[in-house]
CSV table of C-alpha atoms and ligand atoms in Angstrom, one decimal:
chain,number,residue,atom,x,y,z
T,12,MET,CA,0.0,0.0,0.0
T,13,THR,CA,1.3,3.4,-0.9
T,14,LYS,CA,0.9,6.3,1.5
T,15,SER,CA,-1.7,7.7,-0.9
T,16,SER,CA,-3.9,4.7,-0.9
T,17,ILE,CA,-3.9,4.4,2.9
T,18,ALA,CA,-4.9,8.1,3.3
T,19,MET,CA,-7.7,7.7,0.7
T,20,ALA,CA,-9.0,4.5,2.3
T,21,GLU,CA,-9.1,6.2,5.8
T,22,THR,CA,-10.8,9.2,4.4
T,23,GLU,CA,-13.5,7.1,2.8
T,24,LYS,CA,-13.9,5.0,5.9
T,25,PHE,CA,-14.1,7.8,8.5
T,26,SER,CA,-15.5,10.8,6.7
T,27,ALA,CA,-18.9,11.7,5.2
T,28,ASN,CA,-19.2,11.0,1.6
T,29,ASN,CA,-20.1,14.6,0.5
T,30,TYR,CA,-17.1,15.1,-1.8
T,31,HIS,CA,-15.7,13.0,-4.6
T,32,PRO,CA,-12.0,14.1,-4.6
T,33,LEU,CA,-9.6,13.3,-7.4
T,34,PRO,CA,-7.3,10.5,-6.3
T,35,VAL,CA,-4.3,12.5,-5.0
T,36,VAL,CA,-3.3,13.0,-1.4
T,37,LEU,CA,-1.6,16.4,-0.9
T,38,THR,CA,0.7,17.2,1.9
T,39,GLU,CA,2.7,20.4,1.0
T,40,GLY,CA,2.3,23.5,-1.1
T,41,LYS,CA,4.5,26.4,-2.2
T,42,GLY,CA,3.4,29.1,-4.6
T,43,VAL,CA,1.6,27.5,-7.6
T,44,TRP,CA,3.0,24.0,-6.7
T,45,VAL,CA,1.7,21.3,-4.4
T,46,ARG,CA,3.2,17.9,-3.5
T,47,ASP,CA,1.6,14.6,-2.6
T,48,VAL,CA,2.5,12.1,0.1
T,49,ASP,CA,4.4,10.0,-2.4
T,50,ASN,CA,6.5,13.1,-3.4
T,51,HIS,CA,5.0,13.9,-6.8
T,52,ARG,CA,4.7,17.6,-7.7
T,53,TYR,CA,1.6,19.1,-9.3
T,54,LEU,CA,0.7,22.5,-10.7
T,55,ASP,CA,-2.4,23.7,-8.8
T,56,MET,CA,-4.9,25.2,-11.3
T,57,LEU,CA,-7.9,25.1,-8.9
T,58,SER,CA,-6.4,27.2,-6.0
T,59,ALA,CA,-9.0,25.9,-3.6
T,60,TYR,CA,-11.8,27.4,-5.7
T,61,SER,CA,-10.0,30.8,-5.8
T,62,SER,CA,-9.0,30.8,-2.1
T,63,GLN,CA,-5.3,30.5,-3.0
T,64,ASN,CA,-4.9,33.7,-5.0
T,65,PHE,CA,-1.5,34.4,-3.4
T,66,GLY,CA,-0.1,31.0,-3.9
T,67,HIS,CA,0.3,28.3,-1.3
T,68,CYS,CA,1.9,29.3,2.0
T,69,HIS,CA,2.8,32.8,0.9
T,70,PRO,CA,5.8,33.7,3.2
T,71,ARG,CA,4.4,37.2,4.2
T,72,ILE,CA,1.0,35.7,5.1
T,73,VAL,CA,2.6,32.8,6.9
T,74,ARG,CA,4.7,35.2,9.0
T,75,VAL,CA,1.7,37.4,9.9
T,76,LEU,CA,-0.3,34.3,10.8
T,77,THR,CA,2.3,32.8,13.1
T,78,GLU,CA,3.2,36.0,14.7
T,79,GLN,CA,-0.4,36.9,15.5
T,80,ALA,CA,-1.0,33.3,16.7
T,81,LYS,CA,1.6,33.8,19.3
T,82,ARG,CA,0.3,37.2,20.3
T,83,LEU,CA,-3.5,37.1,20.4
T,84,ALA,CA,-5.7,34.9,18.2
T,85,VAL,CA,-9.4,34.9,19.2
T,86,THR,CA,-11.2,37.2,21.7
T,87,SER,CA,-14.8,37.4,20.4
T,88,ARG,CA,-16.3,40.8,19.6
T,89,ALA,CA,-17.2,41.3,23.3
T,90,PHE,CA,-14.1,43.5,23.3
T,91,TYR,CA,-12.4,45.9,21.0
T,92,THR,CA,-9.1,44.7,19.5
T,93,ASP,CA,-6.3,46.7,17.7
T,94,LYS,CA,-6.4,44.2,14.8
T,95,PHE,CA,-10.1,44.5,14.1
T,96,ALA,CA,-9.8,48.3,14.1
T,97,GLU,CA,-7.0,48.1,11.6
T,98,PHE,CA,-8.8,45.5,9.4
T,99,SER,CA,-12.0,47.6,9.3
T,100,LYS,CA,-10.1,50.6,8.1
T,101,VAL,CA,-8.0,48.8,5.6
T,102,ILE,CA,-10.9,46.9,4.0
T,103,SER,CA,-13.1,49.9,4.0
T,104,ASN,CA,-10.5,51.9,2.0
T,105,PHE,CA,-9.7,48.9,-0.2
T,106,SER,CA,-13.4,48.3,-1.2
T,107,GLY,CA,-14.5,52.0,-1.2
T,108,MET,CA,-17.4,51.1,1.2
T,109,ASP,CA,-18.0,52.8,4.6
T,110,LYS,CA,-18.4,49.8,6.8
T,111,VAL,CA,-17.6,46.1,7.2
T,112,LEU,CA,-19.3,43.2,9.0
T,113,PRO,CA,-16.9,40.3,9.4
T,114,ALA,CA,-17.7,36.6,9.2
T,115,ASN,CA,-16.0,33.3,8.5
T,116,GLY,CA,-17.2,31.2,5.6
T,117,GLY,CA,-18.7,32.6,2.4
T,118,ALA,CA,-22.2,31.2,2.9
T,119,GLU,CA,-22.3,32.9,6.3
T,120,ALA,CA,-21.5,36.2,4.7
T,121,VAL,CA,-24.3,35.7,2.1
T,122,GLU,CA,-26.7,34.9,5.0
T,123,THR,CA,-25.6,38.2,6.6
T,124,ALA,CA,-26.2,40.2,3.5
T,125,ILE,CA,-29.7,38.6,3.2
T,126,LYS,CA,-30.5,39.7,6.8
T,127,ILE,CA,-29.2,43.2,6.3
T,128,SER,CA,-31.2,43.5,3.0
T,129,ARG,CA,-34.4,42.5,4.7
T,130,LYS,CA,-34.0,44.8,7.7
T,131,TRP,CA,-33.1,47.6,5.3
T,132,GLY,CA,-36.3,46.8,3.4
T,133,TYR,CA,-38.5,47.0,6.4
T,134,GLU,CA,-36.9,50.0,8.1
T,135,SER,CA,-35.7,52.1,5.3
T,136,LYS,CA,-37.9,51.2,2.3
T,137,GLY,CA,-41.0,50.6,4.3
T,138,VAL,CA,-41.8,47.1,3.0
T,139,GLU,CA,-44.5,45.4,5.0
T,140,LYS,CA,-43.0,43.1,7.7
T,141,GLY,CA,-42.5,39.5,6.7
T,142,SER,CA,-43.0,40.1,3.0
T,143,ALA,CA,-39.5,41.1,1.7
T,144,GLU,CA,-38.5,39.6,-1.5
T,145,ILE,CA,-35.0,39.1,-2.9
T,146,ILE,CA,-34.4,38.4,-6.6
T,147,THR,CA,-31.6,35.9,-7.5
T,148,CYS,CA,-30.4,34.4,-10.7
T,149,GLU,CA,-30.8,31.0,-12.3
T,150,GLY,CA,-27.6,29.0,-12.1
T,151,ASN,CA,-26.4,30.9,-9.0
T,152,PHE,CA,-24.1,29.5,-6.4
T,153,HIS,CA,-24.1,31.4,-3.0
T,154,GLY,CA,-23.3,28.5,-0.6
T,155,ARG,CA,-24.9,25.5,1.1
T,156,THR,CA,-27.1,26.7,4.0
T,157,THR,CA,-30.7,25.8,4.1
T,158,THR,CA,-31.8,29.4,3.2
T,159,ILE,CA,-29.3,29.7,0.4
T,160,ILE,CA,-30.2,26.3,-1.2
T,161,SER,CA,-33.8,27.6,-1.2
T,162,PHE,CA,-33.0,29.7,-4.2
T,163,SER,CA,-30.5,27.3,-5.9
T,164,THR,CA,-31.7,26.0,-9.3
T,165,GLU,CA,-29.3,23.1,-9.1
T,166,HIS,CA,-31.3,20.0,-8.6
T,167,GLN,CA,-28.7,18.2,-6.4
T,168,ASN,CA,-28.2,21.2,-4.1
T,169,LYS,CA,-31.9,21.0,-3.1
T,170,ASN,CA,-32.9,17.4,-3.5
T,171,SER,CA,-34.0,16.0,-0.2
T,172,PHE,CA,-33.2,19.1,1.8
T,173,GLY,CA,-36.5,20.9,1.9
T,174,PRO,CA,-38.7,22.6,3.1
T,175,PHE,CA,-37.3,25.7,1.6
T,176,ALA,CA,-37.2,29.3,2.8
T,177,PRO,CA,-39.7,31.7,1.0
T,178,GLY,CA,-38.9,35.2,-0.1
T,179,PHE,CA,-36.7,34.5,-3.2
T,180,ARG,CA,-37.5,34.7,-6.9
T,181,ASN,CA,-35.2,33.5,-9.7
T,182,ILE,CA,-34.7,35.2,-13.0
T,183,PRO,CA,-32.4,34.4,-15.9
T,184,PHE,CA,-28.8,35.6,-15.4
T,185,GLY,CA,-27.6,38.2,-17.9
T,186,ASP,CA,-31.1,39.5,-18.7
T,187,SER,CA,-31.6,43.0,-17.3
T,188,GLY,CA,-35.1,43.2,-18.8
T,189,ALA,CA,-36.1,40.2,-16.6
T,190,LEU,CA,-34.9,42.1,-13.5
T,191,ASP,CA,-36.9,45.2,-14.5
T,192,ARG,CA,-40.1,43.1,-15.0
T,193,SER,CA,-39.7,41.1,-11.7
T,194,ILE,CA,-39.3,43.9,-9.2
T,195,THR,CA,-42.4,44.5,-7.0
T,196,LYS,CA,-43.1,46.9,-4.2
T,197,ASN,CA,-41.7,44.1,-1.8
T,198,THR,CA,-38.4,43.7,-3.6
T,199,VAL,CA,-35.6,44.7,-1.3
T,200,ALA,CA,-32.5,43.3,-3.1
T,201,PHE,CA,-31.1,41.8,-6.2
T,202,LEU,CA,-28.3,39.3,-5.3
T,203,LEU,CA,-25.9,38.1,-8.0
T,204,GLU,CA,-22.4,37.0,-8.9
T,205,PRO,CA,-20.8,39.3,-11.5
T,206,ILE,CA,-19.5,36.2,-13.2
T,207,GLN,CA,-21.1,32.9,-12.2
T,208,GLY,CA,-18.3,30.6,-11.0
T,209,GLU,CA,-19.8,27.3,-10.0
T,210,GLY,CA,-22.5,27.9,-12.6
T,211,GLY,CA,-19.8,27.2,-15.3
T,212,ILE,CA,-17.8,30.5,-15.6
T,213,VAL,CA,-20.8,32.3,-17.1
T,214,ILE,CA,-20.0,35.8,-18.2
T,215,PRO,CA,-23.0,38.2,-18.6
T,216,PRO,CA,-23.4,40.4,-21.7
T,217,CYS,CA,-21.3,43.6,-21.8
T,218,GLY,CA,-23.2,46.4,-20.0
T,219,TYR,CA,-25.3,44.0,-17.8
T,220,LEU,CA,-23.8,45.2,-14.5
T,221,ARG,CA,-24.4,48.8,-15.4
T,222,GLU,CA,-27.9,48.1,-16.5
T,223,VAL,CA,-28.8,46.2,-13.3
T,224,ARG,CA,-27.1,49.0,-11.3
T,225,SER,CA,-29.4,51.6,-12.8
T,226,ILE,CA,-32.6,49.4,-12.6
T,227,CYS,CA,-31.9,48.8,-8.9
T,228,ARG,CA,-31.3,52.5,-8.2
T,229,LYS,CA,-34.4,53.6,-10.1
T,230,ASN,CA,-36.6,51.1,-8.0
T,231,ASN,CA,-34.9,51.6,-4.6
T,232,VAL,CA,-33.7,48.0,-4.6
T,233,LEU,CA,-30.3,47.1,-3.1
T,234,LEU,CA,-27.7,45.7,-5.6
T,235,VAL,CA,-25.9,43.0,-3.7
T,236,MET,CA,-22.8,41.4,-5.4
T,237,ASP,CA,-21.4,38.1,-4.2
T,238,GLU,CA,-17.7,38.5,-5.1
T,239,ILE,CA,-16.5,35.6,-2.9
T,240,GLN,CA,-15.0,33.8,-5.9
T,241,THR,CA,-14.6,36.7,-8.4
T,242,GLY,CA,-13.1,39.3,-5.9
T,243,MET,CA,-9.6,39.8,-4.7
T,244,GLY,CA,-8.0,40.1,-8.1
T,245,ARG,CA,-9.2,36.9,-9.6
T,246,THR,CA,-10.8,38.4,-12.8
T,247,GLY,CA,-8.0,41.0,-13.4
T,248,PHE,CA,-9.6,43.6,-11.2
T,249,ASP,CA,-9.7,43.9,-7.4
T,250,PHE,CA,-13.4,43.2,-7.8
T,251,ALA,CA,-15.0,41.9,-11.0
T,252,TYR,CA,-17.6,44.6,-11.1
T,253,GLN,CA,-14.9,47.2,-11.7
T,254,GLU,CA,-14.5,46.0,-15.3
T,255,GLU,CA,-17.8,47.8,-16.1
T,256,ASP,CA,-17.4,50.4,-13.4
T,257,ARG,CA,-14.6,52.0,-15.4
T,258,PHE,CA,-17.3,53.5,-17.5
T,259,GLY,CA,-19.2,54.5,-14.4
T,260,GLY,CA,-22.0,53.0,-12.4
T,261,ALA,CA,-21.6,49.4,-11.7
T,262,LYS,CA,-20.7,49.6,-8.0
T,263,PRO,CA,-23.0,47.5,-5.8
T,264,ASP,CA,-24.7,48.7,-2.6
T,265,MET,CA,-23.4,45.6,-0.8
T,266,LEU,CA,-20.3,43.6,-1.6
T,267,ILE,CA,-19.6,40.1,-0.2
T,268,LEU,CA,-16.1,38.8,0.0
T,269,GLY,CA,-14.6,35.5,1.2
T,270,LYS,CA,-12.3,32.8,-0.1
T,271,ALA,CA,-9.0,34.6,-0.9
T,272,LEU,CA,-9.8,37.2,1.7
T,273,GLY,CA,-8.4,34.6,4.2
T,274,GLY,CA,-5.0,34.7,2.5
T,275,GLY,CA,-5.3,31.0,1.7
T,276,MET,CA,-5.0,30.3,5.4
T,277,LEU,CA,-8.2,30.8,7.3
T,278,PRO,CA,-11.9,31.2,6.6
T,279,VAL,CA,-12.4,34.9,6.5
T,280,SER,CA,-15.4,36.6,4.9
T,281,ALA,CA,-17.0,40.1,5.0
T,282,VAL,CA,-20.0,42.1,4.0
T,283,LEU,CA,-19.3,45.6,3.0
T,284,ALA,CA,-21.8,48.5,2.6
T,285,ASP,CA,-22.2,52.2,3.1
T,286,ASP,CA,-23.5,53.7,6.3
T,287,LYS,CA,-27.1,54.2,5.1
T,288,ILE,CA,-27.5,50.4,4.7
T,289,MET,CA,-25.2,49.0,7.4
T,290,GLY,CA,-26.7,51.5,9.8
T,291,VAL,CA,-29.9,49.5,10.1
T,292,LEU,CA,-28.0,47.0,12.4
T,293,ARG,CA,-28.1,47.4,16.2
T,294,PRO,CA,-26.1,45.6,18.8
T,295,GLY,CA,-27.5,42.1,19.1
T,296,ASP,CA,-29.0,42.0,15.6
T,297,HIS,CA,-26.3,39.7,14.2
T,298,GLY,CA,-22.9,38.3,15.2
T,299,SER,CA,-20.3,35.6,15.0
T,300,THR,CA,-18.0,34.3,17.7
T,301,PHE,CA,-15.0,33.9,15.5
T,302,GLY,CA,-15.9,36.7,13.0
T,303,GLY,CA,-13.4,39.5,13.1
T,304,SER,CA,-10.9,37.7,15.4
T,305,PRO,CA,-7.5,39.2,15.6
T,306,ILE,CA,-5.9,36.3,13.8
T,307,ALA,CA,-8.4,36.4,10.9
T,308,CYS,CA,-8.0,40.2,10.7
T,309,ALA,CA,-4.2,40.0,10.6
T,310,VAL,CA,-4.3,37.5,7.8
T,311,ALA,CA,-6.9,39.5,5.8
T,312,ILE,CA,-4.9,42.7,6.1
T,313,GLU,CA,-1.8,41.0,4.8
T,314,ALA,CA,-3.8,39.4,2.0
T,315,ILE,CA,-4.9,42.8,0.9
T,316,ASN,CA,-1.4,44.2,1.2
T,317,VAL,CA,0.1,41.4,-0.9
T,318,LEU,CA,-2.6,41.8,-3.5
T,319,ARG,CA,-1.8,45.5,-3.9
T,320,GLU,CA,2.0,45.4,-3.6
T,321,GLU,CA,2.5,42.4,-5.9
T,322,LYS,CA,0.0,43.9,-8.3
T,323,LEU,CA,-1.8,40.6,-8.6
T,324,SER,CA,-4.9,42.0,-10.2
T,325,ASN,CA,-2.8,43.2,-13.1
T,326,ASN,CA,-0.9,40.0,-13.3
T,327,ALA,CA,-4.2,38.1,-13.4
T,328,LYS,CA,-5.3,40.3,-16.3
T,329,ASP,CA,-2.1,39.8,-18.3
T,330,MET,CA,-1.6,36.1,-17.6
T,331,GLY,CA,-5.3,35.5,-18.1
T,332,ARG,CA,-5.2,37.0,-21.5
T,333,TYR,CA,-2.1,35.1,-22.4
T,334,PHE,CA,-3.5,31.8,-21.2
T,335,ILE,CA,-7.0,32.2,-22.8
T,336,ASN,CA,-5.4,33.0,-26.2
T,337,ARG,CA,-3.2,29.9,-26.0
T,338,LEU,CA,-6.0,27.6,-24.9
T,339,LYS,CA,-8.1,28.9,-27.8
T,340,LYS,CA,-5.3,27.8,-30.2
T,341,ILE,CA,-5.4,24.2,-29.0
T,342,PRO,CA,-6.8,22.5,-32.1
T,343,SER,CA,-9.0,19.8,-30.4
T,344,PRO,CA,-12.4,18.8,-31.7
T,345,LEU,CA,-13.3,18.2,-28.1
T,346,ILE,CA,-13.3,21.9,-27.2
T,347,LYS,CA,-16.6,23.7,-27.5
T,348,GLU,CA,-15.5,27.1,-26.0
T,349,VAL,CA,-12.8,28.8,-24.0
T,350,ARG,CA,-14.0,31.8,-21.9
T,351,GLY,CA,-12.9,33.8,-18.9
T,352,ARG,CA,-11.9,37.0,-17.3
T,353,GLY,CA,-8.4,37.3,-15.8
T,354,LEU,CA,-7.5,33.9,-14.3
T,355,LEU,CA,-11.1,32.7,-13.9
T,356,ILE,CA,-11.2,30.6,-17.0
T,357,GLY,CA,-13.7,28.0,-18.2
T,358,LEU,CA,-12.9,25.5,-20.9
T,359,GLU,CA,-16.1,23.9,-22.1
T,360,LEU,CA,-15.9,20.4,-23.6
T,361,TYR,CA,-18.4,18.8,-26.0
T,362,PRO,CA,-20.2,16.0,-24.2
T,363,LYS,CA,-18.5,13.5,-26.5
T,364,ALA,CA,-15.2,14.3,-24.7
T,365,GLY,CA,-16.3,11.9,-21.9
T,366,GLY,CA,-17.1,14.5,-19.3
T,367,GLY,CA,-15.2,17.0,-17.2
T,368,ARG,CA,-14.3,14.4,-14.5
T,369,ARG,CA,-12.5,12.3,-17.1
T,370,PHE,CA,-10.5,15.3,-18.2
T,371,CYS,CA,-9.5,16.1,-14.7
T,372,GLU,CA,-8.4,12.5,-14.0
T,373,VAL,CA,-6.2,12.6,-17.1
T,374,ALA,CA,-4.9,16.0,-16.2
T,375,LEU,CA,-4.0,14.7,-12.7
T,376,GLU,CA,-1.9,11.9,-14.4
T,377,ASN,CA,-0.1,14.7,-16.2
T,378,VAL,CA,0.5,16.6,-12.9
T,379,ILE,CA,-2.1,19.4,-13.5
T,380,LEU,CA,-4.7,19.8,-10.8
T,381,CYS,CA,-8.0,21.2,-12.0
T,382,LYS,CA,-11.7,20.5,-11.4
T,383,GLU,CA,-14.8,20.4,-13.5
T,384,THR,CA,-17.7,22.7,-12.7
T,385,LYS,CA,-21.0,21.6,-14.2
T,386,GLU,CA,-20.7,18.4,-16.2
T,387,ASN,CA,-18.5,19.7,-19.1
T,388,VAL,CA,-16.7,22.8,-18.0
T,389,ILE,CA,-13.1,22.7,-16.7
T,390,ARG,CA,-12.2,25.6,-14.5
T,391,PHE,CA,-8.7,26.9,-14.7
T,392,ALA,CA,-8.0,29.2,-11.8
T,393,PRO,CA,-4.3,29.1,-10.8
T,394,PRO,CA,-2.9,31.3,-8.1
T,395,LEU,CA,-2.6,34.9,-9.4
T,396,THR,CA,1.2,34.8,-8.9
T,397,ILE,CA,1.6,32.4,-11.8
T,398,ASN,CA,4.0,33.5,-14.6
T,399,GLU,CA,4.2,32.9,-18.4
T,400,SER,CA,6.7,30.0,-18.3
T,401,GLN,CA,4.6,28.2,-15.7
T,402,LEU,CA,1.5,28.6,-18.0
T,403,ASP,CA,3.5,27.4,-21.0
T,404,TRP,CA,4.5,24.4,-18.9
T,405,SER,CA,0.9,23.7,-18.2
T,406,LEU,CA,-0.2,24.2,-21.8
T,407,GLU,CA,2.1,21.4,-23.0
T,408,ARG,CA,0.5,19.1,-20.5
T,409,ILE,CA,-3.1,20.2,-21.3
T,410,LYS,CA,-2.4,19.6,-25.0
T,411,LYS,CA,-1.2,16.1,-24.0
T,412,VAL,CA,-4.5,15.5,-22.1
T,413,PHE,CA,-6.4,16.4,-25.2
T,414,ARG,CA,-4.3,14.0,-27.3
T,415,ILE,CA,-5.1,11.2,-24.8
T,416,LEU,CA,-8.8,12.0,-24.7
T,417,GLU,CA,-9.0,12.2,-28.5
T,418,LYS,CA,-7.6,8.6,-28.7
T,419,GLU,CA,-10.2,7.4,-26.1
T,420,ASN,CA,-12.9,9.0,-28.2
J,523,LIG,C1,-17.6,29.5,-2.6
J,523,LIG,C2,-18.7,30.5,-2.8
J,523,LIG,C3,-19.6,30.7,-1.8
J,523,LIG,C4,-19.6,29.9,-0.5
J,523,LIG,O1,-18.5,30.1,0.2
J,523,LIG,P1,-18.2,29.0,1.4
J,523,LIG,O2,-16.9,29.6,2.1
J,523,LIG,O3,-17.9,27.7,0.7
J,523,LIG,O4,-19.4,29.0,2.3
J,523,LIG,C5,-20.6,31.7,-2.0
J,523,LIG,N1,-20.6,32.3,-3.2
J,523,LIG,C6,-19.7,32.1,-4.2
J,523,LIG,C7,-19.8,33.0,-5.4
J,523,LIG,C8,-18.7,31.2,-4.0
J,523,LIG,O5,-17.9,31.0,-5.1
């Protein structure tokens, strides 16, 4: 038995079966590379679903994490801390929003945004208590809690987990007319991802974010953007909405961050909004024992510093363009489409290719780690620190994967 097969067998025996991992057992990481227990090296092109934007074990983030661990880690928000004060100021400046509410996981931050939207609706917009409605998009992914799966359109996310929470209405993603038609007097918010990540790297039509921004403003509806996956430089901008904001008017009322905000080290998430919205919360309305802990704050501050000082959003833009162009040149009859923004890239296969899972298994054998999203879309989302020669290295291997799959075909 290899070390790998022992670890896989123990995982299957002692853990819930809610994931279907690729057959590799990782034990070390550095930058864009990870190593398995049998000492093979792989290029990580998943980055923990965009949590590892800075590369594995970034030395600056490791240093801050360990130093803060020795100093003061968790206090709860029953007391003020120096690190929470600093984090609030840094992330407010970084996001251009007045105020932050810290949490841990992404789904928890989405839940927080839902609560704030509803309270804002009742207290500020004057919606009748208990009847607030939030509009969401078909194909969305916002997390796994019972409320959030209530507006999922993915069958497996919901199957067997009802009854579902009321107060949500789905419309097609990318169709601003549908938003305009769906708003009622009870609508408090429109919640969307600027690019749907889990939905298959779905990019809305150009101008969509500006249109929904203006429709929401006209109707006194909050525009809430879930940038848990697209934020922190991933799409070539600090936040994906900025691609359209350059021309003015795509800034959301509420911004949700997570994943890479934790520096690839800890679960750190945040909801950001201006005073007029965040101001509806009173002490006791909402909270989280670990949210805003000094250690989480220290790591998030350093993540933001590294993002800025290493100019990772720009690198994501340049490397993304380079990589997408080269993926598009792979002459395989199995490729339906290559699309993406920055280093959030989807390669869609024709169904005849044998499925995304098969692609990822062959990629693994060729030391490339990636994961399908939806049945036939491969997501390539390497750390934003990746360079051209590492991408070239991966392209040779990806071409080989296609040669193998074409033979199987
Ligand atoms: C990953 C993700 C979430 C959920 O985050 P968790 O930390 O897994 O709860 C929510 N929204 C989007 C867009 C995501 O990509």
